[in-house]
Each structure stands twice: as structure tokens, then as C-alpha cells.
GROMACS .gro file of C-alpha atoms in nm:
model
  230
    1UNK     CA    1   0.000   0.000   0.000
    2UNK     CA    2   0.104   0.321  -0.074
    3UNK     CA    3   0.030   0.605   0.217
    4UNK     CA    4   0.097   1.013   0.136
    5UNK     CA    5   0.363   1.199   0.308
    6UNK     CA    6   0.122   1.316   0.604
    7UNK     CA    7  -0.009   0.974   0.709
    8UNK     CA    8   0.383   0.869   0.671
    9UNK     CA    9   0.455   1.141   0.944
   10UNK     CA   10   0.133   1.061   1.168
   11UNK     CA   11   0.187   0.918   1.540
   12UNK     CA   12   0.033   0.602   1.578
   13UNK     CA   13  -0.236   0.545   1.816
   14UNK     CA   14  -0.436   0.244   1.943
   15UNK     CA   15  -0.791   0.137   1.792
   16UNK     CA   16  -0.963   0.059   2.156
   17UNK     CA   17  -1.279   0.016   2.006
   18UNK     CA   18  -1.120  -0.266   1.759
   19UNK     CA   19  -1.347  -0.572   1.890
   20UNK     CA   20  -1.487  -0.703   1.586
   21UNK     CA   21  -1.821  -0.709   1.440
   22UNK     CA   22  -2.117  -0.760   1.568
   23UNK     CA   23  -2.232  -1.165   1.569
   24UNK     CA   24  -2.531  -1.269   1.349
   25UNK     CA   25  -2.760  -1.578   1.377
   26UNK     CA   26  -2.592  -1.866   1.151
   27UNK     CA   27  -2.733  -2.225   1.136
   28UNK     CA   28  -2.795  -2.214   1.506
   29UNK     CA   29  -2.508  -2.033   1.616
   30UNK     CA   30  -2.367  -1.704   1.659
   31UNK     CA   31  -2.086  -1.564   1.395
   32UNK     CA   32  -1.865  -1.303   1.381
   33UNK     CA   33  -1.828  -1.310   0.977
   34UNK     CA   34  -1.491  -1.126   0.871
   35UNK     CA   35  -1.458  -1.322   0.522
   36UNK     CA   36  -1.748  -1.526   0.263
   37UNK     CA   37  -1.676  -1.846   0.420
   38UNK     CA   38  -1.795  -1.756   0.711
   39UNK     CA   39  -2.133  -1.710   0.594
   40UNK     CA   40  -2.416  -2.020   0.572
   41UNK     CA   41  -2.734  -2.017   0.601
   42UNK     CA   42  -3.087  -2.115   0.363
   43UNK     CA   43  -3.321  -1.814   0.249
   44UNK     CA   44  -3.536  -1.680   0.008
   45UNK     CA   45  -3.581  -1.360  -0.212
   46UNK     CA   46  -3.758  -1.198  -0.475
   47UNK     CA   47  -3.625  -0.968  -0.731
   48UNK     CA   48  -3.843  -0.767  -1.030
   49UNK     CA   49  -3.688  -0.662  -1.406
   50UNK     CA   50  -3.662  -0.283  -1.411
   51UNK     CA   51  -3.958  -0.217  -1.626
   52UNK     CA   52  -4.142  -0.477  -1.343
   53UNK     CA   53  -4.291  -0.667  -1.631
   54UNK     CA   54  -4.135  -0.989  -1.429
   55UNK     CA   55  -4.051  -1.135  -1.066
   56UNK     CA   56  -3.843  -1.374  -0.966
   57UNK     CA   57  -3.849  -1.583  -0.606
   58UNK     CA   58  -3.470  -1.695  -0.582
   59UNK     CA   59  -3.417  -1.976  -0.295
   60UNK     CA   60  -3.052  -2.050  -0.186
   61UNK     CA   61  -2.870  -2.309   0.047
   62UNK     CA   62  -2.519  -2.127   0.140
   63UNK     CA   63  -2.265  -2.344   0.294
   64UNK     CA   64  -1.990  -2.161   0.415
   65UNK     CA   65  -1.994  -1.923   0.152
   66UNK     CA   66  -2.101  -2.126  -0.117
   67UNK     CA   67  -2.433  -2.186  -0.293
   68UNK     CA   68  -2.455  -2.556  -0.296
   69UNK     CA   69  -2.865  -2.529  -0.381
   70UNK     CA   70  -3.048  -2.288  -0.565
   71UNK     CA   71  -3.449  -2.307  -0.665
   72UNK     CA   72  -3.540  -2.009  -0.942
   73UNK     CA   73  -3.866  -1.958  -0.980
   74UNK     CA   74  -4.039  -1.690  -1.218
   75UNK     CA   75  -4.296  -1.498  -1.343
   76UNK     CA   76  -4.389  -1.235  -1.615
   77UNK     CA   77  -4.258  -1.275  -1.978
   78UNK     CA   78  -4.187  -1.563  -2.126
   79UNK     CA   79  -3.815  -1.510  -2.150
   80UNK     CA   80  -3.714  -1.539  -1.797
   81UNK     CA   81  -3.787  -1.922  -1.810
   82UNK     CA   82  -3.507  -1.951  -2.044
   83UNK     CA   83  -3.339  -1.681  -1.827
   84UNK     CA   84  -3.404  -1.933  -1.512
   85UNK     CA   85  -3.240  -2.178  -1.672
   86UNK     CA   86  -2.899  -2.042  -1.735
   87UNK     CA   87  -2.926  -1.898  -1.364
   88UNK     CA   88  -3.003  -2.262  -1.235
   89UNK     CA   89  -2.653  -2.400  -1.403
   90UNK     CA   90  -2.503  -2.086  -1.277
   91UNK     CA   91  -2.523  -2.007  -0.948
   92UNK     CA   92  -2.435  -2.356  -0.761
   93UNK     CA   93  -2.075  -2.383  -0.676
   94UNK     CA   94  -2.004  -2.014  -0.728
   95UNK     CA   95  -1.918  -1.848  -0.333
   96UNK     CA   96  -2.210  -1.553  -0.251
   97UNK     CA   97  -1.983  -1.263  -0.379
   98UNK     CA   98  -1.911  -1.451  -0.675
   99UNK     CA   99  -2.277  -1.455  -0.794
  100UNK     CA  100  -2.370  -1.126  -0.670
  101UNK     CA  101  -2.094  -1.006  -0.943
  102UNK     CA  102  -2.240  -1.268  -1.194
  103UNK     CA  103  -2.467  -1.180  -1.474
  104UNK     CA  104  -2.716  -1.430  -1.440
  105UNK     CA  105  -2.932  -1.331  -1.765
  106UNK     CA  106  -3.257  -1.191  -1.652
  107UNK     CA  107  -3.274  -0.874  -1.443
  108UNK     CA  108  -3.512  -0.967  -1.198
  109UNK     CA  109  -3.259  -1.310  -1.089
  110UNK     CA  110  -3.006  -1.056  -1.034
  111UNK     CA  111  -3.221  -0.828  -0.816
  112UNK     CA  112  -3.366  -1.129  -0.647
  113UNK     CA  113  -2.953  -1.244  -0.595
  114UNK     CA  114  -2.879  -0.876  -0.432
  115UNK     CA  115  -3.188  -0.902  -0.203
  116UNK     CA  116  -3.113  -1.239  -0.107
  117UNK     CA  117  -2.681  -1.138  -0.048
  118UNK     CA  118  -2.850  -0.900   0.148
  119UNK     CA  119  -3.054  -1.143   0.415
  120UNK     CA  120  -2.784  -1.370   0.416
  121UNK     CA  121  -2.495  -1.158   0.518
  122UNK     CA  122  -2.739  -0.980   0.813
  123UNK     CA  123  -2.814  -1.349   0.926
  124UNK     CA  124  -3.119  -1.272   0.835
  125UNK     CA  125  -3.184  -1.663   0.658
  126UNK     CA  126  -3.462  -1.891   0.738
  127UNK     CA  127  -3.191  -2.095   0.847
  128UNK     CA  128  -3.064  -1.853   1.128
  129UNK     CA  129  -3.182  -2.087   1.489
  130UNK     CA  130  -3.178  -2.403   1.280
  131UNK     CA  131  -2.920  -2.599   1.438
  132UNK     CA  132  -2.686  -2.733   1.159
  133UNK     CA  133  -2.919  -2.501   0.878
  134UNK     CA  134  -3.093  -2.692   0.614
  135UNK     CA  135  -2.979  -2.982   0.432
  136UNK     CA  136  -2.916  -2.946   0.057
  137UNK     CA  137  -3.218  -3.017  -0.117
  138UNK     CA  138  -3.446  -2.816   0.154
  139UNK     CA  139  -3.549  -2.614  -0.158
  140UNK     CA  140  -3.730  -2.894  -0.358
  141UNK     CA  141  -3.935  -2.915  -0.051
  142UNK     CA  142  -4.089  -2.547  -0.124
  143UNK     CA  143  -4.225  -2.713  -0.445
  144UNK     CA  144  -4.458  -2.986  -0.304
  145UNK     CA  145  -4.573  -3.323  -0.431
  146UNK     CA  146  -4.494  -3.324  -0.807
  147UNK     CA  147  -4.196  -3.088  -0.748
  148UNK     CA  148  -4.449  -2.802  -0.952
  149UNK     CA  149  -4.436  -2.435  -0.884
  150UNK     CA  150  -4.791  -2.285  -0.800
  151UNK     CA  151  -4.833  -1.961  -0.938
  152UNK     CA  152  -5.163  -1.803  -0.820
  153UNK     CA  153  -5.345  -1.732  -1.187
  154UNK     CA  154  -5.686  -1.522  -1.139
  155UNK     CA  155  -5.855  -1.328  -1.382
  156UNK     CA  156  -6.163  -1.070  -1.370
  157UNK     CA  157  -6.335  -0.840  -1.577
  158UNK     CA  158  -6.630  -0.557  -1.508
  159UNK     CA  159  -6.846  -0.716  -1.744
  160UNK     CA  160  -6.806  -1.076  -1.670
  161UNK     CA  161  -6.665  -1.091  -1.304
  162UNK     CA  162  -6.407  -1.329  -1.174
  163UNK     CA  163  -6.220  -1.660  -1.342
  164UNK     CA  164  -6.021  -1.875  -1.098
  165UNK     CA  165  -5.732  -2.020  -1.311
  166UNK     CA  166  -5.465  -2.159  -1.084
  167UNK     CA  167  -5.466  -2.171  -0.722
  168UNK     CA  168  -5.269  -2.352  -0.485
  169UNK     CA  169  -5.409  -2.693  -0.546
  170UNK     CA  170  -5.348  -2.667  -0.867
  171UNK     CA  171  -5.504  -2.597  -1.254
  172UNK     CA  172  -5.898  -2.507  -1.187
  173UNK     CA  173  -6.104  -2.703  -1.426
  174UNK     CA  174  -6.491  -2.585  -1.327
  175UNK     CA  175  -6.591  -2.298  -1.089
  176UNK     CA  176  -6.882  -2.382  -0.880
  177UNK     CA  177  -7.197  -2.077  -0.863
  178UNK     CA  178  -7.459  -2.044  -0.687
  179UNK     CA  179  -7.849  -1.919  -0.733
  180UNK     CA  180  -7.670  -1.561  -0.716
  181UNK     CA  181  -7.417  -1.655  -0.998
  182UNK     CA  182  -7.119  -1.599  -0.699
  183UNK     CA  183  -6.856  -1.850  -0.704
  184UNK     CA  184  -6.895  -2.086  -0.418
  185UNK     CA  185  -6.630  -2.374  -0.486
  186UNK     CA  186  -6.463  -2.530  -0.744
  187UNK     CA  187  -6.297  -2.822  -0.922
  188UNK     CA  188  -5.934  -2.881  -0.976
  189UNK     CA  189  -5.615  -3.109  -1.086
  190UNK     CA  190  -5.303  -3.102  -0.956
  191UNK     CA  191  -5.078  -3.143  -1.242
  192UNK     CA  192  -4.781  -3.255  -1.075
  193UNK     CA  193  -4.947  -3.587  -0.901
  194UNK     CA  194  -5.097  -3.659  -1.281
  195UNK     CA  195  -4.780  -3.633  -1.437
  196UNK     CA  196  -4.598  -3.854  -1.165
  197UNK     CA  197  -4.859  -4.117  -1.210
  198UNK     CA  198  -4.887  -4.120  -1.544
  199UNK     CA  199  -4.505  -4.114  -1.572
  200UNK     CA  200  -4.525  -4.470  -1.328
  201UNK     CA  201  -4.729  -4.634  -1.585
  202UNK     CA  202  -5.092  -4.536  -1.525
  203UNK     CA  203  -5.351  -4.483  -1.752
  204UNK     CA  204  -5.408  -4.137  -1.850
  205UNK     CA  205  -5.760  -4.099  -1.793
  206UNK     CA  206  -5.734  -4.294  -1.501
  207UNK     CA  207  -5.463  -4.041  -1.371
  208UNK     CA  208  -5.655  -3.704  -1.414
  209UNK     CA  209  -5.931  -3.886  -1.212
  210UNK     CA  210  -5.698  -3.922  -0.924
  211UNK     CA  211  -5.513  -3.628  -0.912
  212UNK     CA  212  -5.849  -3.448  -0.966
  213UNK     CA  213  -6.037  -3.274  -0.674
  214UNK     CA  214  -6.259  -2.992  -0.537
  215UNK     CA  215  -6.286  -2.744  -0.303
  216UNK     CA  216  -6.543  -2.540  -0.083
  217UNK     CA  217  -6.949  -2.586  -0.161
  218UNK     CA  218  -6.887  -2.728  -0.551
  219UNK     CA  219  -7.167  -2.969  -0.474
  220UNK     CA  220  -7.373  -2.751  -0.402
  221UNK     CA  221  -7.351  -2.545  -0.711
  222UNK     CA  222  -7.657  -2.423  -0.919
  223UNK     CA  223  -7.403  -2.474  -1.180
  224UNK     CA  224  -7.035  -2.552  -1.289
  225UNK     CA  225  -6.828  -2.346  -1.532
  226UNK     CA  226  -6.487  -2.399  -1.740
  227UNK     CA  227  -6.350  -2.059  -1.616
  228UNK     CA  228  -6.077  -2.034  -1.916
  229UNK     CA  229  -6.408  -2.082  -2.194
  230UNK     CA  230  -6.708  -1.982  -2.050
   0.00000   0.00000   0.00000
């Protein structure tokens, strides 16, 4: 290092208050974190593109220092998919400060990446009073039977009122209405089971019976509508 003639010619005097930073929560215990391997820890995030035409959720498992798990999940144009991806190949194996200085494609996985740095180097992780964090593969669990991201789909208009689409248990086939023509319950399938069943061997048909089922007062609907056609 290279110091200017004043500093050169300075006395030098004693940092007393030199005791370190402050300890955050880590995988059940307490760290003082001077360098990236001292950071672990399992969290989640969401970043948006700058024109927020598109969100990502970004999960990562950080074990001291590096991602050994990452779940990207998006929404918005169709591009990010693609985006997701690259990001997915990316990020594991690559220390936290690594991929916060990575291009990872879409604009909205980097914002989710900064937000996420962010938690995880304030110990602020899911992860922080787990004892020994999460083990690698904690972020499939997110997913569910089927391992198939739900995005909540609902659609309205003034004219023609509401249109479940996709809700948590899965792709809405019929909405349920009453005498009033108010949506009381409906009918769904949960794509992932199907797919895993018909995958083992089952019949088709006999799979979208299985994985099919309702919610709320469908039986006692006046009538039953496809909400994507009618």
C-alpha cells in the first residue's frame, strides 16, 4: 500500500474500540463473519426486471460461503424461463460474492440475488436458529408433491366478473356458482401428481381422475363453469 507523506509522518495510536463485528444468527449459532466463508445459512428472495414486467423468487442453500442449492422460480414474460435456466446452471458452486458479481441473464434473478446477499450476510436466513441449517435439497421441498411451482393465476373483468385459473391446489377445471351466480367452490387437478402417475405407468384418464379434486361448496352449485371458456 502506498500512504501520502502526512499519514507517513502521523503518530500512531491504538484502535480501543477494535473488537470485531457484531455476531449474526448462523445455522444455530452465533458468527462473527470477517470473510465469505464464514457465511451459511438457507433463504429466500424476490427480485423484479426494471420495467417490473417480471418477478423472480430466488431460494438459496449457502454453505460456508457457497451456494450448494439454488431453486429459481419466475414470473412475467416468457423469456425469464429460459433466463431461469442459465441462472439454475449458474449459481451452484459459485461463493455468494461470486454470484452477486455474476450476470445471471434476466434482471429480476439478479435483483432477487442482491436481495437475497443481502438477508444472508445480516443473518437474516430462514436458516438462522436451525441448528446445523438446512440440508441441501431443503429447496425442492418449497415445491410440493410433483416438485411443480404454483403460481396463483386469477382473472376478472367488469363485465363478466371473476375466473379462478390456478390456485394452490393446482389448474382449476370448473368454478362452482350459486343461485346468485357468486362462485362458491370449485374443481381442480393437480398437475404434478398426474404427471408422476402417469409417468409410473398409469392410464391417462385414469390419472386425471386421481389427481383431480374440489374445493369449498362445488356440490352444491346451481351450476359448474370452465372458467378459461365460459
Amino acid at each position: 500500500m502506498n500512504f501520502t507523506h502526512e499519514v507517513q509522518g502521523m503518530v500512531c495510536v491504538a484502535q480501543g474500540a477494535n473488537h470485531g463485528p457484531a455476531p449474526i444468527p448462523e445455522e444455530g449459532k452465533w458468527v462473527k463473519a470477517k470473510e465469505i466463508k464464514d457465511i451459511s445459512g438457507f433463504t429466500h428472495g424476490i427480485g423484479w426486471c426494471a420495467p417490473q414486467q417480471g418477478a423472480c423468487k430466488l431460494s438459496l442453500n449457502v454453505k460456508e460461503g457457497v451456494i450448494q442449492e439454488a431453486l429459481v422460480e419466475t414470473i412475467g414474460c416468457t423469456g425469464m424461463t429460459h433466463s431461469a435456466a442459465m441462472a439454475a446452471e449458474i449459481l451452484p458452486g459459485k461463493t455468494i460474492l461470486e454470484a452477486l458479481n455474476t450476470d445471471l441473464v434476466c434482471d429480476a434473478i439478479n435483483t432477487a440475488m442482491r436481495e437475497l446477499f443481502l438477508q444472508i450476510v445480516y443473518g437474516r436466513t430462514q436458516s438462522a436458529f436451525s441448528e446445523g441449517g438446512l440440508t441441501i435439497g431443503a429447496g425442492l421441498e418449497d415445491l410440493g408433491k410433483g416438485l411443480r411451482g404454483i403460481t396463483g393465476t386469477l382473472y376478472g373483468t367488469s363485465v363478466k366478473g371473476p375466473r379462478y385459473l390456478e390456485m394452490a391446489e393446482g389448474y382449476i377445471t370448473k368454478i362452482g356458482l350459486d343461485k346468485n351466480n357468486e362462485i362458491i367452490g370449485y374443481r381442480f387437478v393437480n398437475l404434478g401428481r398426474m404427471m408422476d402417475m402417469i409417468k409410473g405407468g398409469m392410464d391417462a384418464n385414469e390419472a386425471l381422475q386421481k389427481a383431480s379434486g374440489k374445493y369449498g361448496r362445488i356440490e352444491e352449485a346451481v351450476k359448474e363453469i370452465d372458467p378459461r371458456k365460459e
